[in-house]
mmCIF file of C-alpha atoms in Angstrom:
data_model
loop_
_atom_site.group_PDB
_atom_site.id
_atom_site.type_symbol
_atom_site.label_atom_id
_atom_site.label_comp_id
_atom_site.label_asym_id
_atom_site.label_seq_id
_atom_site.Cartn_x
_atom_site.Cartn_y
_atom_site.Cartn_z
ATOM 1 C CA UNK Q 201 -19.487 -45.581 40.965
ATOM 2 C CA UNK Q 202 -18.571 -42.852 38.364
ATOM 3 C CA UNK Q 203 -21.111 -39.963 38.021
ATOM 4 C CA UNK Q 204 -19.974 -37.670 35.175
ATOM 5 C CA UNK Q 205 -22.107 -34.714 34.700
ATOM 6 C CA UNK Q 206 -21.393 -34.060 31.084
ATOM 7 C CA UNK Q 207 -20.350 -30.446 30.066
ATOM 8 C CA UNK Q 208 -20.308 -29.157 33.641
ATOM 9 C CA UNK Q 209 -17.973 -26.202 34.093
ATOM 10 C CA UNK Q 210 -16.539 -25.811 37.541
ATOM 11 C CA UNK Q 211 -16.555 -21.953 37.281
ATOM 12 C CA UNK Q 212 -20.100 -21.817 35.739
ATOM 13 C CA UNK Q 213 -21.261 -24.246 38.250
ATOM 14 C CA UNK Q 214 -20.426 -21.554 41.065
ATOM 15 C CA UNK Q 215 -22.904 -19.307 39.550
ATOM 16 C CA UNK Q 216 -25.827 -21.638 40.176
ATOM 17 C CA UNK Q 217 -27.626 -23.045 43.331
ATOM 18 C CA UNK Q 218 -26.135 -26.544 44.011
ATOM 19 C CA UNK Q 219 -26.552 -27.319 47.485
ATOM 20 C CA UNK Q 220 -25.848 -31.288 46.967
ATOM 21 C CA UNK Q 221 -22.739 -30.873 45.229
ATOM 22 C CA UNK Q 222 -21.707 -28.104 47.739
ATOM 23 C CA UNK Q 223 -22.358 -30.346 50.561
ATOM 24 C CA UNK Q 224 -20.645 -33.375 48.947
ATOM 25 C CA UNK Q 225 -17.552 -31.002 48.491
ATOM 26 C CA UNK Q 226 -17.517 -29.853 52.037
ATOM 27 C CA UNK Q 227 -18.116 -33.366 53.488
ATOM 28 C CA UNK Q 228 -15.694 -35.721 51.382
ATOM 29 C CA UNK Q 229 -12.506 -35.400 49.535
ATOM 30 C CA UNK Q 230 -13.055 -32.526 46.921
ATOM 31 C CA UNK Q 231 -10.447 -30.453 44.687
ATOM 32 C CA UNK Q 232 -11.585 -26.847 45.591
ATOM 33 C CA UNK Q 233 -9.898 -25.433 42.219
ATOM 34 C CA UNK Q 234 -11.081 -28.156 40.290
ATOM 35 C CA UNK Q 235 -9.572 -31.039 37.966
ATOM 36 C CA UNK Q 236 -8.117 -30.151 34.582
ATOM 37 C CA UNK Q 237 -9.810 -32.108 31.683
ATOM 38 C CA UNK Q 238 -7.882 -33.494 28.573
ATOM 39 C CA UNK Q 239 -6.921 -31.705 25.551
ATOM 40 C CA UNK Q 240 -9.000 -31.940 23.566
ATOM 41 C CA UNK Q 241 -11.788 -31.131 25.789
ATOM 42 C CA UNK Q 242 -14.297 -33.730 24.258
ATOM 43 C CA UNK Q 243 -16.481 -36.272 25.609
ATOM 44 C CA UNK Q 244 -14.886 -39.259 23.972
ATOM 45 C CA UNK Q 245 -11.266 -38.613 24.612
ATOM 46 C CA UNK Q 246 -12.103 -37.637 28.127
ATOM 47 C CA UNK Q 247 -14.024 -40.947 28.873
ATOM 48 C CA UNK Q 248 -11.332 -42.906 27.387
ATOM 49 C CA UNK Q 249 -8.871 -41.265 29.750
ATOM 50 C CA UNK Q 250 -10.956 -41.753 32.708
ATOM 51 C CA UNK Q 251 -11.217 -45.446 31.781
ATOM 52 C CA UNK Q 252 -7.799 -46.039 30.922
ATOM 53 C CA UNK Q 253 -5.786 -43.305 33.022
ATOM 54 C CA UNK Q 254 -3.864 -42.271 30.334
ATOM 55 C CA UNK Q 255 -4.109 -39.097 27.949
ATOM 56 C CA UNK Q 256 -5.372 -38.966 24.348
ATOM 57 C CA UNK Q 257 -1.817 -39.215 22.736
ATOM 58 C CA UNK Q 258 -1.627 -42.645 24.670
ATOM 59 C CA UNK Q 259 -4.844 -44.289 24.340
ATOM 60 C CA UNK Q 260 -5.511 -42.805 20.892
ATOM 61 C CA UNK Q 261 -9.183 -41.590 21.030
ATOM 62 C CA UNK Q 262 -8.696 -37.593 20.407
ATOM 63 C CA UNK Q 263 -11.904 -36.644 18.759
ATOM 64 C CA UNK Q 264 -15.749 -37.149 19.042
ATOM 65 C CA UNK Q 265 -16.621 -37.816 15.424
ATOM 66 C CA UNK Q 266 -13.388 -39.586 13.915
ATOM 67 C CA UNK Q 267 -13.560 -43.601 14.086
ATOM 68 C CA UNK Q 268 -10.865 -44.850 16.219
ATOM 69 C CA UNK Q 269 -10.350 -47.082 18.951
ATOM 70 C CA UNK Q 270 -8.770 -47.172 22.601
ATOM 71 C CA UNK Q 271 -5.397 -48.562 22.066
ATOM 72 C CA UNK Q 272 -4.637 -49.666 25.690
ATOM 73 C CA UNK Q 273 -6.374 -51.565 28.414
ATOM 74 C CA UNK Q 274 -8.949 -49.893 30.481
ATOM 75 C CA UNK Q 275 -11.020 -50.766 33.687
ATOM 76 C CA UNK Q 276 -13.791 -52.461 31.982
ATOM 77 C CA UNK Q 277 -10.926 -54.808 30.644
ATOM 78 C CA UNK Q 278 -10.177 -55.859 34.011
ATOM 79 C CA UNK Q 279 -13.741 -55.825 36.188
ATOM 80 C CA UNK Q 280 -17.305 -56.304 35.296
ATOM 81 C CA UNK Q 281 -18.352 -53.017 34.259
ATOM 82 C CA UNK Q 282 -21.442 -51.087 32.890
ATOM 83 C CA UNK Q 283 -21.487 -47.770 31.255
ATOM 84 C CA UNK Q 284 -24.771 -45.753 30.822
ATOM 85 C CA UNK Q 285 -25.166 -42.532 28.733
ATOM 86 C CA UNK Q 286 -25.710 -41.335 25.284
ATOM 87 C CA UNK Q 287 -24.530 -42.915 22.079
ATOM 88 C CA UNK Q 288 -21.212 -41.052 22.865
ATOM 89 C CA UNK Q 289 -20.549 -43.916 25.348
ATOM 90 C CA UNK Q 290 -20.710 -46.483 22.461
ATOM 91 C CA UNK Q 291 -18.497 -44.521 20.031
ATOM 92 C CA UNK Q 292 -15.628 -44.061 22.518
ATOM 93 C CA UNK Q 293 -15.698 -47.641 24.180
ATOM 94 C CA UNK Q 294 -14.417 -50.863 23.173
ATOM 95 C CA UNK Q 295 -16.818 -53.076 21.204
ATOM 96 C CA UNK Q 296 -16.951 -55.711 23.948
ATOM 97 C CA UNK Q 297 -17.492 -53.051 26.718
ATOM 98 C CA UNK Q 298 -21.263 -53.438 28.388
ATOM 99 C CA UNK Q 299 -22.866 -50.260 27.155
ATOM 100 C CA UNK Q 300 -26.288 -49.296 27.993
ATOM 101 C CA UNK Q 301 -27.547 -46.340 25.505
ATOM 102 C CA UNK Q 302 -30.245 -44.126 26.846
ATOM 103 C CA UNK Q 303 -32.473 -43.075 23.668
ATOM 104 C CA UNK Q 304 -32.228 -39.331 23.886
ATOM 105 C CA UNK Q 305 -34.843 -38.674 20.772
ATOM 106 C CA UNK Q 306 -37.271 -40.739 22.613
ATOM 107 C CA UNK Q 307 -36.558 -39.768 26.438
ATOM 108 C CA UNK Q 308 -35.862 -35.992 25.755
ATOM 109 C CA UNK Q 309 -35.766 -33.957 28.974
ATOM 110 C CA UNK Q 310 -36.141 -37.139 31.019
ATOM 111 C CA UNK Q 311 -32.985 -38.664 29.718
ATOM 112 C CA UNK Q 312 -30.882 -38.449 32.999
ATOM 113 C CA UNK Q 313 -34.164 -39.643 34.932
ATOM 114 C CA UNK Q 314 -34.265 -42.892 32.780
ATOM 115 C CA UNK Q 315 -30.427 -43.286 33.297
ATOM 116 C CA UNK Q 316 -30.632 -42.810 36.928
ATOM 117 C CA UNK Q 317 -33.563 -45.515 37.200
ATOM 118 C CA UNK Q 318 -31.433 -47.639 35.148
ATOM 119 C CA UNK Q 319 -28.448 -47.394 37.391
ATOM 120 C CA UNK Q 320 -30.035 -47.640 40.772
ATOM 121 C CA UNK Q 321 -31.928 -50.831 39.477
ATOM 122 C CA UNK Q 322 -28.745 -52.267 38.408
ATOM 123 C CA UNK Q 323 -26.894 -51.420 41.611
ATOM 124 C CA UNK Q 324 -29.647 -53.497 43.559
ATOM 125 C CA UNK Q 325 -29.670 -56.532 41.357
ATOM 126 C CA UNK Q 326 -26.449 -56.939 39.355
ATOM 127 C CA UNK Q 327 -24.094 -57.852 42.375
ATOM 128 C CA UNK Q 328 -21.516 -58.883 40.120
ATOM 129 C CA UNK Q 329 -20.775 -55.429 38.590
ATOM 130 C CA UNK Q 330 -17.641 -53.950 40.301
ATOM 131 C CA UNK Q 331 -17.680 -50.594 38.216
ATOM 132 C CA UNK Q 332 -20.615 -48.362 36.915
ATOM 133 C CA UNK Q 333 -19.965 -45.312 34.875
ATOM 134 C CA UNK Q 334 -23.074 -42.798 34.079
ATOM 135 C CA UNK Q 335 -22.955 -40.098 31.803
ATOM 136 C CA UNK Q 336 -25.577 -37.349 32.732
ATOM 137 C CA UNK Q 337 -26.335 -35.265 29.616
ATOM 138 C CA UNK Q 338 -28.870 -32.861 30.522
ATOM 139 C CA UNK Q 339 -26.374 -29.975 31.314
ATOM 140 C CA UNK Q 340 -24.263 -30.411 28.141
ATOM 141 C CA UNK Q 341 -27.262 -30.594 25.901
ATOM 142 C CA UNK Q 342 -28.604 -27.392 27.324
ATOM 143 C CA UNK Q 343 -25.156 -25.668 26.786
ATOM 144 C CA UNK Q 344 -25.108 -26.637 23.015
ATOM 145 C CA UNK Q 345 -28.826 -25.425 22.762
ATOM 146 C CA UNK Q 346 -28.678 -22.015 24.369
ATOM 147 C CA UNK Q 347 -25.114 -21.355 25.518
ATOM 148 C CA UNK Q 348 -23.168 -21.984 28.595
ATOM 149 C CA UNK Q 349 -23.778 -18.362 29.854
ATOM 150 C CA UNK Q 350 -27.548 -18.602 29.416
ATOM 151 C CA UNK Q 351 -30.000 -19.097 32.494
ATOM 152 C CA UNK Q 352 -30.990 -22.414 30.774
ATOM 153 C CA UNK Q 353 -27.522 -23.646 31.472
ATOM 154 C CA UNK Q 354 -27.862 -22.824 34.977
ATOM 155 C CA UNK Q 355 -31.188 -24.167 35.498
ATOM 156 C CA UNK Q 356 -30.127 -27.380 34.111
ATOM 157 C CA UNK Q 357 -27.199 -27.486 36.439
ATOM 158 C CA UNK Q 358 -29.722 -26.777 39.549
ATOM 159 C CA UNK Q 359 -31.910 -29.529 38.081
ATOM 160 C CA UNK Q 360 -28.887 -31.985 37.760
ATOM 161 C CA UNK Q 361 -27.971 -31.152 41.472
ATOM 162 C CA UNK Q 362 -31.591 -31.865 42.505
ATOM 163 C CA UNK Q 363 -31.298 -35.459 40.822
ATOM 164 C CA UNK Q 364 -28.122 -36.014 42.361
ATOM 165 C CA UNK Q 365 -29.412 -35.197 46.003
ATOM 166 C CA UNK Q 366 -32.294 -37.572 45.285
ATOM 167 C CA UNK Q 367 -29.694 -40.242 44.419
ATOM 168 C CA UNK Q 368 -27.488 -39.601 47.475
ATOM 169 C CA UNK Q 369 -30.585 -39.788 49.616
ATOM 170 C CA UNK Q 370 -31.405 -43.144 48.164
ATOM 171 C CA UNK Q 371 -27.692 -43.895 48.798
ATOM 172 C CA UNK Q 372 -27.898 -43.020 52.499
ATOM 173 C CA UNK Q 373 -31.139 -45.030 53.072
ATOM 174 C CA UNK Q 374 -29.747 -48.327 51.235
ATOM 175 C CA UNK Q 375 -26.353 -47.775 52.717
ATOM 176 C CA UNK Q 376 -24.396 -47.833 49.629
ATOM 177 C CA UNK Q 377 -21.590 -45.543 50.327
ATOM 178 C CA UNK Q 378 -20.324 -48.142 53.222
ATOM 179 C CA UNK Q 379 -18.940 -50.355 50.470
ATOM 180 C CA UNK Q 380 -19.069 -48.021 47.484
ATOM 181 C CA UNK Q 381 -16.670 -45.387 46.200
ATOM 182 C CA UNK Q 382 -18.671 -42.678 44.434
ATOM 183 C CA UNK Q 383 -16.933 -40.061 42.226
ATOM 184 C CA UNK Q 384 -18.507 -37.120 40.895
ATOM 185 C CA UNK Q 385 -16.908 -35.144 38.067
ATOM 186 C CA UNK Q 386 -17.336 -33.979 34.467
ATOM 187 C CA UNK Q 387 -15.789 -34.876 30.929
ATOM 188 C CA UNK Q 388 -15.125 -31.470 30.016
ATOM 189 C CA UNK Q 389 -16.540 -27.570 30.801
ATOM 190 C CA UNK Q 390 -18.158 -25.253 28.381
ATOM 191 C CA UNK Q 391 -17.304 -21.972 26.859
ATOM 192 C CA UNK Q 392 -20.312 -20.215 25.451
ATOM 193 C CA UNK Q 393 -21.601 -22.629 22.720
ATOM 194 C CA UNK Q 394 -18.767 -24.953 22.695
ATOM 195 C CA UNK Q 395 -15.868 -26.906 23.993
ATOM 196 C CA UNK Q 396 -12.567 -28.428 22.698
ATOM 197 C CA UNK Q 397 -9.469 -26.474 22.532
ATOM 198 C CA UNK Q 398 -9.296 -25.302 26.343
ATOM 199 C CA UNK Q 399 -9.086 -21.697 25.374
ATOM 200 C CA UNK Q 400 -10.827 -20.776 28.591
ATOM 201 C CA UNK Q 401 -10.928 -21.744 32.322
ATOM 202 C CA UNK Q 402 -14.651 -22.479 31.839
ATOM 203 C CA UNK Q 403 -13.912 -25.523 29.720
ATOM 204 C CA UNK Q 404 -10.582 -26.326 31.277
ATOM 205 C CA UNK Q 405 -11.855 -26.898 35.034
ATOM 206 C CA UNK Q 406 -14.235 -29.453 36.005
ATOM 207 C CA UNK Q 407 -15.401 -30.547 39.735
ATOM 208 C CA UNK Q 408 -14.084 -33.598 41.434
ATOM 209 C CA UNK Q 409 -15.520 -35.024 44.376
ATOM 210 C CA UNK Q 410 -14.995 -38.614 45.826
ATOM 211 C CA UNK Q 411 -17.134 -40.003 48.511
ATOM 212 C CA UNK Q 412 -18.099 -42.920 50.163
ATOM 213 C CA UNK Q 413 -15.854 -46.131 51.104
ATOM 214 C CA UNK Q 414 -12.319 -45.335 50.796
ATOM 215 C CA UNK Q 415 -12.652 -41.515 50.791
ATOM 216 C CA UNK Q 416 -11.552 -39.599 53.557
ATOM 217 C CA UNK Q 417 -13.633 -36.759 54.899
ATOM 218 C CA UNK Q 418 -13.044 -33.115 54.457
ATOM 219 C CA UNK Q 419 -9.841 -33.461 52.460
ATOM 220 C CA UNK Q 420 -9.047 -30.595 49.882
ATOM 221 C CA UNK Q 421 -7.251 -32.331 46.752
ATOM 222 C CA UNK Q 422 -4.525 -29.855 45.441
#
């Protein structure tokens, strides 16, 4: 299970109150200095890299807006997978990948709650799925609306942390982490109102935490 908090800067996350992410980072395998996103630091290239394991110059997805396709095989080509998130998910993915788009124009500030409802329902009933990928949008949308240095961005991070706390509490009740690996990360950070060219550490570094089955506890990933 890959949980991507879209637009979450590691540096700016540390200015917010994130007890759930902090506890996960202490308990499980985590990168205390963060992971470096791809160039360009955009959603489509980053997700394509997460799905294929190669950089944009290899998979071919270099932009959010240009019409191009992933030119190599990815995880959803090998195992039954489902990807949840904004329309960006359909834009970066191959046509035959299983994508569930959350209608942001209708769900508004509840977009991530709807996504998590879909995800948890499928975890229970879709036993054939081997990979689930979720793109949580609240933090990224807030940064583009108000700026990454605003209190709104900090509050969006804190709201997302509470959503993750509820989700991991449910994982604990249902025993999900006994046989499921959960990765928490981001596709890119934010610098002021935008992101793309890795001009600042705020957009370059993102959190990376690996939990559950197959993950070692208390490990600092370099």
